[in-house]
Amino acid sequence: MFRSMLVRSSASAKQAVIRRSFSSGSVPERKVAILGAAGGIGQPLALLMKLNPLVSSLSLYDIANTPGVAADVGHINTRSEVVGYMGDDNLAKALEGADLVIIPAGVPRKPGMTRDDLFNINAGIVKNLCTAIAKYCPHALINMISNPVNSTVPIAAEIFKKAGMYDEKKLFGVTTLDVVRAKTFYAGKANVPVAEVNVPVIGGHAGVTILPLFSQATPQANLSGDVLTALTKRTQDGGTEVVEAKAGKGSATLSMAYAGALFADACLKGLNGVPDVVECSYVQSTITELPFFASKVRLGKNGVEEVLDLGPLSDFEKEGLEALKPELKSSIEKGVKFANQ
């Protein structure tokens, strides 16, 4: 009895230490900049980052309407100071001193729009923003949300290379929404609590390039091949499912903001030295023959500390991996070509 009380009190003491170590008093000052903060993803993402106790300064940038978003979010009684910046003239101020830059800028996908249509608009926006990042906060971690991520991350890499400021450990394509969807859909079919579920998702961040590894899901459930095929397809088509459900009135802005905030939080924890922070992300990689690939990544003080290997794949997943490579290769080449035009 006495021993169990001791164990309990020492456990609660440990938790108190953990809580104290992450109270705002001892957490490092961290500036987070959101580029595209007045948009459909940007606004809910700004709200979620304002709620994050690891953020001390929140810099919101867009071409219009940012002061209003900053005023609104700034009234929330949490740690971070919020400033809104608007227009090209203020981009430098928005970026200076940033530890983490999140880029949801650009247009969302509308019904009937192909990823080529998206590319034609968003590629130029990403190119301009990354040129400014290379100049004003070259050592920040970059979280790329602007679609098509399969191409915008290679564009960013090329722009940073041209500026002599490329660090492959600091550039991330945010694929967390694929993981979030895979967990949700799997939990529904496996009839397990979603909070306990983990599913790695590899490949890229569009259609067939998204490959959830349900064979590695935890907790393991005995689901049939047909169910796993359907779950894979639903994860790949999750964005289209939302676009169609919103009937032309928007895309997956809220779930993307949630996923973006989750990944940003992981990056901040890594920067702050929290051990064993592992998330899936689309990064420069040598685990396949492709130069960029999404897989599990260990995050740390330098960004990517380690790209983890893929682990054992089922036959279905091996086929999926080979099937996605040509599509992903083509998207990467398209981004590189655009950046060097």
CSV table of C-alpha atoms in Angstrom, one decimal:
chain,number,residue,atom,x,y,z
A,1,MET,CA,0.0,0.0,0.0
A,2,PHE,CA,2.7,2.4,1.1
A,3,ARG,CA,4.9,1.5,-1.9
A,4,SER,CA,2.0,2.0,-4.4
A,5,MET,CA,1.4,5.5,-2.8
A,6,LEU,CA,5.1,6.2,-3.3
A,7,VAL,CA,5.0,5.1,-6.9
A,8,ARG,CA,1.9,7.2,-7.5
A,9,SER,CA,3.5,10.3,-5.8
A,10,SER,CA,6.7,9.9,-7.7
A,11,ALA,CA,4.8,9.6,-11.0
A,12,SER,CA,2.8,12.7,-10.2
A,13,ALA,CA,6.0,14.5,-9.3
A,14,LYS,CA,7.4,13.5,-12.7
A,15,GLN,CA,4.3,14.8,-14.4
A,16,ALA,CA,4.6,18.1,-12.5
A,17,VAL,CA,8.2,18.5,-13.6
A,18,ILE,CA,7.2,17.7,-17.2
A,19,ARG,CA,4.3,20.3,-16.9
A,20,ARG,CA,6.7,22.9,-15.5
A,21,SER,CA,9.3,22.3,-18.1
A,22,PHE,CA,6.7,23.1,-20.8
A,23,SER,CA,5.1,26.0,-19.0
A,24,SER,CA,5.6,29.2,-20.9
A,25,GLY,CA,8.2,30.5,-18.4
A,26,SER,CA,10.9,28.0,-19.4
A,27,VAL,CA,10.0,27.3,-23.0
A,28,PRO,CA,12.3,29.0,-25.5
A,29,GLU,CA,11.0,32.1,-27.4
A,30,ARG,CA,9.8,30.9,-30.8
A,31,LYS,CA,8.5,33.0,-33.7
A,32,VAL,CA,6.2,31.3,-36.1
A,33,ALA,CA,5.2,33.0,-39.4
A,34,ILE,CA,2.2,31.9,-41.4
A,35,LEU,CA,2.2,33.0,-45.1
A,36,GLY,CA,-1.3,33.0,-46.4
A,37,ALA,CA,-2.8,33.6,-43.0
A,38,ALA,CA,-6.0,35.2,-44.2
A,39,GLY,CA,-7.1,32.3,-46.4
A,40,GLY,CA,-9.3,29.3,-45.8
A,41,ILE,CA,-6.5,27.2,-44.2
A,42,GLY,CA,-4.5,30.2,-42.9
A,43,GLN,CA,-7.3,31.5,-40.6
A,44,PRO,CA,-8.0,28.3,-38.6
A,45,LEU,CA,-4.3,27.6,-38.6
A,46,ALA,CA,-3.6,31.0,-37.1
A,47,LEU,CA,-6.2,30.2,-34.4
A,48,LEU,CA,-4.6,26.8,-33.6
A,49,MET,CA,-1.1,28.2,-33.5
A,50,LYS,CA,-2.3,31.0,-31.1
A,51,LEU,CA,-3.4,28.2,-28.8
A,52,ASN,CA,0.0,26.5,-28.9
A,53,PRO,CA,2.0,27.4,-25.7
A,54,LEU,CA,5.3,26.8,-27.5
A,55,VAL,CA,4.7,29.9,-29.7
A,56,SER,CA,5.9,33.2,-28.3
A,57,SER,CA,5.4,35.3,-31.4
A,58,LEU,CA,2.9,34.7,-34.2
A,59,SER,CA,3.5,36.6,-37.4
A,60,LEU,CA,0.5,36.5,-39.9
A,61,TYR,CA,1.2,37.5,-43.5
A,62,ASP,CA,-1.1,37.7,-46.6
A,63,ILE,CA,-1.6,40.0,-49.5
A,64,ALA,CA,-4.9,41.4,-48.0
A,65,ASN,CA,-7.1,41.2,-44.8
A,66,THR,CA,-4.3,40.1,-42.4
A,67,PRO,CA,-4.7,43.0,-39.9
A,68,GLY,CA,-8.2,41.9,-39.2
A,69,VAL,CA,-7.3,38.3,-38.7
A,70,ALA,CA,-4.4,39.4,-36.4
A,71,ALA,CA,-6.7,41.6,-34.4
A,72,ASP,CA,-9.3,38.8,-34.0
A,73,VAL,CA,-6.8,36.1,-33.0
A,74,GLY,CA,-4.7,38.5,-30.9
A,75,HIS,CA,-7.6,38.9,-28.4
A,76,ILE,CA,-7.2,35.3,-27.3
A,77,ASN,CA,-5.6,35.0,-23.9
A,78,THR,CA,-2.6,32.8,-24.6
A,79,ARG,CA,1.1,33.4,-24.5
A,80,SER,CA,2.0,34.6,-28.1
A,81,GLU,CA,2.1,38.2,-29.3
A,82,VAL,CA,0.3,38.4,-32.7
A,83,VAL,CA,1.2,40.9,-35.5
A,84,GLY,CA,-0.5,41.0,-39.0
A,85,TYR,CA,1.4,42.0,-42.1
A,86,MET,CA,-0.1,42.8,-45.4
A,87,GLY,CA,1.4,43.2,-48.9
A,88,ASP,CA,4.8,42.7,-50.5
A,89,ASP,CA,6.3,45.6,-48.7
A,90,ASN,CA,5.8,44.0,-45.3
A,91,LEU,CA,6.9,40.4,-46.1
A,92,ALA,CA,10.5,41.0,-44.8
A,93,LYS,CA,9.1,42.2,-41.4
A,94,ALA,CA,6.8,39.2,-41.2
A,95,LEU,CA,9.7,36.8,-41.8
A,96,GLU,CA,12.6,38.3,-39.8
A,97,GLY,CA,13.6,36.2,-36.8
A,98,ALA,CA,11.2,33.3,-37.6
A,99,ASP,CA,12.1,29.9,-36.3
A,100,LEU,CA,9.3,28.2,-38.3
A,101,VAL,CA,7.5,29.3,-41.5
A,102,ILE,CA,4.3,27.6,-42.4
A,103,ILE,CA,3.1,28.2,-46.0
A,104,PRO,CA,-0.6,27.6,-46.7
A,105,ALA,CA,-0.6,30.4,-49.3
A,106,GLY,CA,-2.3,30.0,-52.7
A,107,VAL,CA,-5.6,28.9,-54.1
A,108,PRO,CA,-7.5,25.8,-52.9
A,109,ARG,CA,-8.8,23.1,-55.2
A,110,LYS,CA,-12.3,23.7,-56.6
A,111,PRO,CA,-14.5,21.0,-58.3
A,112,GLY,CA,-13.2,20.2,-61.8
A,113,MET,CA,-9.8,21.7,-61.1
A,114,THR,CA,-6.8,19.4,-61.8
A,115,ARG,CA,-3.6,19.5,-59.9
A,116,ASP,CA,-2.1,21.1,-63.1
A,117,ASP,CA,-4.5,24.0,-62.7
A,118,LEU,CA,-3.4,24.4,-59.0
A,119,PHE,CA,0.2,24.1,-60.0
A,120,ASN,CA,0.0,27.0,-62.6
A,121,ILE,CA,-1.2,29.4,-59.9
A,122,ASN,CA,0.5,28.2,-56.7
A,123,ALA,CA,4.0,27.5,-58.1
A,124,GLY,CA,4.6,31.1,-58.8
A,125,ILE,CA,3.4,32.1,-55.3
A,126,VAL,CA,5.6,29.6,-53.6
A,127,LYS,CA,8.6,30.7,-55.7
A,128,ASN,CA,8.2,34.3,-54.6
A,129,LEU,CA,7.7,33.4,-50.9
A,130,CYS,CA,10.7,31.1,-50.8
A,131,THR,CA,12.9,33.8,-52.4
A,132,ALA,CA,12.0,36.1,-49.5
A,133,ILE,CA,12.5,33.3,-46.9
A,134,ALA,CA,16.0,32.7,-48.3
A,135,LYS,CA,16.8,36.4,-47.8
A,136,TYR,CA,15.1,37.2,-44.5
A,137,CYS,CA,15.0,34.0,-42.4
A,138,PRO,CA,17.2,31.4,-44.2
A,139,HIS,CA,17.7,29.2,-41.1
A,140,ALA,CA,14.0,28.7,-40.3
A,141,LEU,CA,12.2,25.4,-40.6
A,142,ILE,CA,9.8,25.5,-43.6
A,143,ASN,CA,6.4,23.7,-43.5
A,144,MET,CA,5.0,23.5,-47.0
A,145,ILE,CA,1.2,23.1,-47.2
A,146,SER,CA,0.6,24.9,-50.6
A,147,ASN,CA,-0.5,22.3,-53.1
A,148,PRO,CA,0.6,20.4,-55.1
A,149,VAL,CA,3.1,19.6,-52.3
A,150,ASN,CA,4.8,16.9,-54.5
A,151,SER,CA,6.0,19.8,-56.8
A,152,THR,CA,6.1,22.8,-54.4
A,153,VAL,CA,8.7,21.3,-52.1
A,154,PRO,CA,11.1,20.7,-55.0
A,155,ILE,CA,10.4,24.3,-56.2
A,156,ALA,CA,11.4,25.5,-52.7
A,157,ALA,CA,14.5,23.4,-52.7
A,158,GLU,CA,15.7,24.8,-56.0
A,159,ILE,CA,15.0,28.4,-55.0
A,160,PHE,CA,17.0,27.9,-51.7
A,161,LYS,CA,19.8,26.3,-53.7
A,162,LYS,CA,20.0,29.3,-56.1
A,163,ALA,CA,20.3,31.6,-53.0
A,164,GLY,CA,23.0,29.4,-51.6
A,165,MET,CA,20.8,28.8,-48.5
A,166,TYR,CA,19.5,25.2,-49.0
A,167,ASP,CA,19.4,23.0,-46.0
A,168,GLU,CA,17.5,19.8,-46.8
A,169,LYS,CA,17.0,19.1,-43.1
A,170,LYS,CA,14.8,22.2,-42.8
A,171,LEU,CA,12.4,21.8,-45.6
A,172,PHE,CA,9.2,19.7,-45.0
A,173,GLY,CA,6.2,18.9,-47.1
A,174,VAL,CA,3.3,18.6,-44.7
A,175,THR,CA,1.6,15.3,-45.4
A,176,THR,CA,0.0,15.0,-41.9
A,177,LEU,CA,-3.5,15.2,-43.2
A,178,ASP,CA,-3.0,11.9,-45.0
A,179,VAL,CA,-2.0,10.4,-41.7
A,180,VAL,CA,-4.9,12.0,-39.9
A,181,ARG,CA,-7.4,10.6,-42.4
A,182,ALA,CA,-5.8,7.1,-42.4
A,183,LYS,CA,-6.1,7.0,-38.6
A,184,THR,CA,-9.7,8.1,-38.7
A,185,PHE,CA,-10.9,5.8,-41.4
A,186,TYR,CA,-8.9,2.8,-40.0
A,187,ALA,CA,-10.3,3.3,-36.5
A,188,GLY,CA,-13.8,3.4,-37.9
A,189,LYS,CA,-13.4,0.0,-39.7
A,190,ALA,CA,-11.3,-1.7,-37.0
A,191,ASN,CA,-13.7,-0.5,-34.3
A,192,VAL,CA,-10.8,0.8,-32.1
A,193,PRO,CA,-10.5,4.1,-30.2
A,194,VAL,CA,-9.0,6.6,-32.8
A,195,ALA,CA,-6.8,8.2,-30.2
A,196,GLU,CA,-4.8,5.0,-29.9
A,197,VAL,CA,-4.4,4.4,-33.6
A,198,ASN,CA,-1.1,5.0,-35.6
A,199,VAL,CA,-0.8,4.5,-39.3
A,200,PRO,CA,2.4,5.6,-41.2
A,201,VAL,CA,1.7,7.1,-44.7
A,202,ILE,CA,4.5,7.2,-47.3
A,203,GLY,CA,5.0,8.4,-50.9
A,204,GLY,CA,3.7,11.8,-51.7
A,205,HIS,CA,0.7,14.0,-51.0
A,206,ALA,CA,-1.7,13.6,-54.0
A,207,GLY,CA,-4.0,10.8,-55.2
A,208,VAL,CA,-2.2,7.6,-56.0
A,209,THR,CA,1.1,8.9,-54.5
A,210,ILE,CA,-0.4,8.6,-51.0
A,211,LEU,CA,0.3,5.2,-49.6
A,212,PRO,CA,-1.0,4.4,-46.1
A,213,LEU,CA,0.8,1.4,-44.6
A,214,PHE,CA,-2.2,-0.3,-42.9
A,215,SER,CA,0.0,-3.5,-42.5
A,216,GLN,CA,2.0,-1.4,-39.9
A,217,ALA,CA,-1.1,0.1,-38.2
A,218,THR,CA,-1.4,-0.1,-34.4
A,219,PRO,CA,-3.4,-1.6,-32.8
A,220,GLN,CA,-3.5,-4.4,-35.4
A,221,ALA,CA,-6.9,-5.4,-36.6
A,222,ASN,CA,-7.7,-8.4,-38.8
A,223,LEU,CA,-9.3,-6.5,-41.8
A,224,SER,CA,-9.9,-8.2,-45.1
A,225,GLY,CA,-8.0,-7.3,-48.3
A,226,ASP,CA,-11.1,-5.7,-49.8
A,227,VAL,CA,-11.5,-3.4,-46.7
A,228,LEU,CA,-7.8,-2.4,-46.8
A,229,THR,CA,-8.0,-1.6,-50.5
A,230,ALA,CA,-11.1,0.5,-49.9
A,231,LEU,CA,-9.4,2.3,-46.9
A,232,THR,CA,-6.4,3.0,-49.1
A,233,LYS,CA,-8.6,4.5,-51.9
A,234,ARG,CA,-10.5,6.6,-49.4
A,235,THR,CA,-7.3,8.0,-47.9
A,236,GLN,CA,-6.0,8.8,-51.4
A,237,ASP,CA,-9.3,10.5,-52.3
A,238,GLY,CA,-10.0,12.3,-49.0
A,239,GLY,CA,-9.4,15.8,-50.5
A,240,THR,CA,-11.8,15.1,-53.3
A,241,GLU,CA,-14.4,13.8,-50.9
A,242,VAL,CA,-14.4,17.1,-49.0
A,243,VAL,CA,-14.4,19.3,-52.2
A,244,GLU,CA,-17.4,17.4,-53.4
A,245,ALA,CA,-19.2,17.5,-50.1
A,246,LYS,CA,-18.7,21.3,-49.9
A,247,ALA,CA,-20.3,21.5,-53.4
A,248,GLY,CA,-17.9,24.2,-54.8
A,249,LYS,CA,-17.8,26.2,-51.6
A,250,GLY,CA,-14.3,25.2,-50.5
A,251,SER,CA,-11.8,22.4,-49.9
A,252,ALA,CA,-10.4,20.6,-46.9
A,253,THR,CA,-9.4,23.8,-45.0
A,254,LEU,CA,-10.3,22.8,-41.4
A,255,SER,CA,-8.8,19.4,-41.3
A,256,MET,CA,-5.8,20.7,-43.2
A,257,ALA,CA,-5.4,23.5,-40.6
A,258,TYR,CA,-5.6,20.9,-37.8
A,259,ALA,CA,-3.0,18.7,-39.5
A,260,GLY,CA,-0.7,21.7,-40.2
A,261,ALA,CA,-0.9,22.7,-36.5
A,262,LEU,CA,-0.1,19.1,-35.4
A,263,PHE,CA,3.0,19.0,-37.6
A,264,ALA,CA,4.1,22.5,-36.6
A,265,ASP,CA,3.8,21.5,-33.0
A,266,ALA,CA,6.1,18.5,-33.6
A,267,CYS,CA,8.6,20.7,-35.3
A,268,LEU,CA,8.7,23.1,-32.4
A,269,LYS,CA,9.1,20.2,-29.9
A,270,GLY,CA,12.0,19.0,-32.0
A,271,LEU,CA,13.6,22.4,-32.0
A,272,ASN,CA,13.2,22.6,-28.2
A,273,GLY,CA,15.0,19.3,-27.8
A,274,VAL,CA,12.1,17.0,-26.9
A,275,PRO,CA,13.4,13.5,-27.7
A,276,ASP,CA,11.8,10.9,-30.1
A,277,VAL,CA,9.4,13.2,-32.0
A,278,VAL,CA,8.6,11.1,-35.1
A,279,GLU,CA,6.1,12.2,-37.8
A,280,CYS,CA,5.6,11.4,-41.5
A,281,SER,CA,6.7,14.1,-43.8
A,282,TYR,CA,7.7,14.7,-47.5
A,283,VAL,CA,11.4,15.5,-47.4
A,284,GLN,CA,14.6,15.1,-49.4
A,285,SER,CA,15.4,11.4,-49.0
A,286,THR,CA,17.6,8.5,-50.2
A,287,ILE,CA,15.3,5.7,-49.0
A,288,THR,CA,14.0,5.2,-52.5
A,289,GLU,CA,15.5,6.3,-55.9
A,290,LEU,CA,13.3,9.4,-55.8
A,291,PRO,CA,14.9,12.7,-54.5
A,292,PHE,CA,11.9,13.5,-52.4
A,293,PHE,CA,9.7,11.0,-50.5
A,294,ALA,CA,7.3,11.0,-47.6
A,295,SER,CA,8.1,8.6,-44.7
A,296,LYS,CA,8.6,8.6,-41.0
A,297,VAL,CA,11.1,11.3,-39.9
A,298,ARG,CA,12.7,11.9,-36.5
A,299,LEU,CA,12.6,15.6,-35.7
A,300,GLY,CA,15.1,17.5,-33.7
A,301,LYS,CA,17.1,20.8,-33.1
A,302,ASN,CA,18.2,20.8,-36.8
A,303,GLY,CA,14.9,19.8,-38.3
A,304,VAL,CA,15.3,16.3,-39.8
A,305,GLU,CA,17.5,14.3,-37.5
A,306,GLU,CA,16.9,11.0,-39.3
A,307,VAL,CA,14.8,9.7,-42.1
A,308,LEU,CA,13.5,6.3,-41.0
A,309,ASP,CA,13.3,3.3,-43.3
A,310,LEU,CA,9.9,2.1,-44.6
A,311,GLY,CA,9.8,-1.2,-42.6
A,312,PRO,CA,8.1,-4.4,-43.9
A,313,LEU,CA,5.4,-3.8,-46.5
A,314,SER,CA,2.6,-6.1,-47.5
A,315,ASP,CA,2.4,-7.3,-51.2
A,316,PHE,CA,-0.4,-4.8,-51.8
A,317,GLU,CA,1.7,-2.0,-50.4
A,318,LYS,CA,4.8,-3.1,-52.4
A,319,GLU,CA,2.6,-2.9,-55.6
A,320,GLY,CA,1.3,0.5,-54.5
A,321,LEU,CA,4.9,1.8,-53.9
A,322,GLU,CA,6.0,0.8,-57.4
A,323,ALA,CA,2.8,2.3,-58.9
A,324,LEU,CA,3.2,5.7,-57.3
A,325,LYS,CA,6.9,6.2,-58.3
A,326,PRO,CA,6.3,7.4,-61.9
A,327,GLU,CA,3.7,9.9,-60.9
A,328,LEU,CA,5.8,11.3,-58.0
A,329,LYS,CA,8.9,11.4,-60.2
A,330,SER,CA,7.0,13.4,-62.8
A,331,SER,CA,5.7,15.9,-60.2
A,332,ILE,CA,9.2,16.4,-58.8
A,333,GLU,CA,10.7,17.0,-62.2
A,334,LYS,CA,7.9,19.5,-63.0
A,335,GLY,CA,8.7,21.5,-59.9
A,336,VAL,CA,12.4,21.5,-60.6
A,337,LYS,CA,11.9,22.6,-64.2
A,338,PHE,CA,9.5,25.4,-63.1
A,339,ALA,CA,12.0,26.7,-60.5
A,340,ASN,CA,14.8,26.8,-63.1
A,341,GLN,CA,12.9,28.5,-65.9
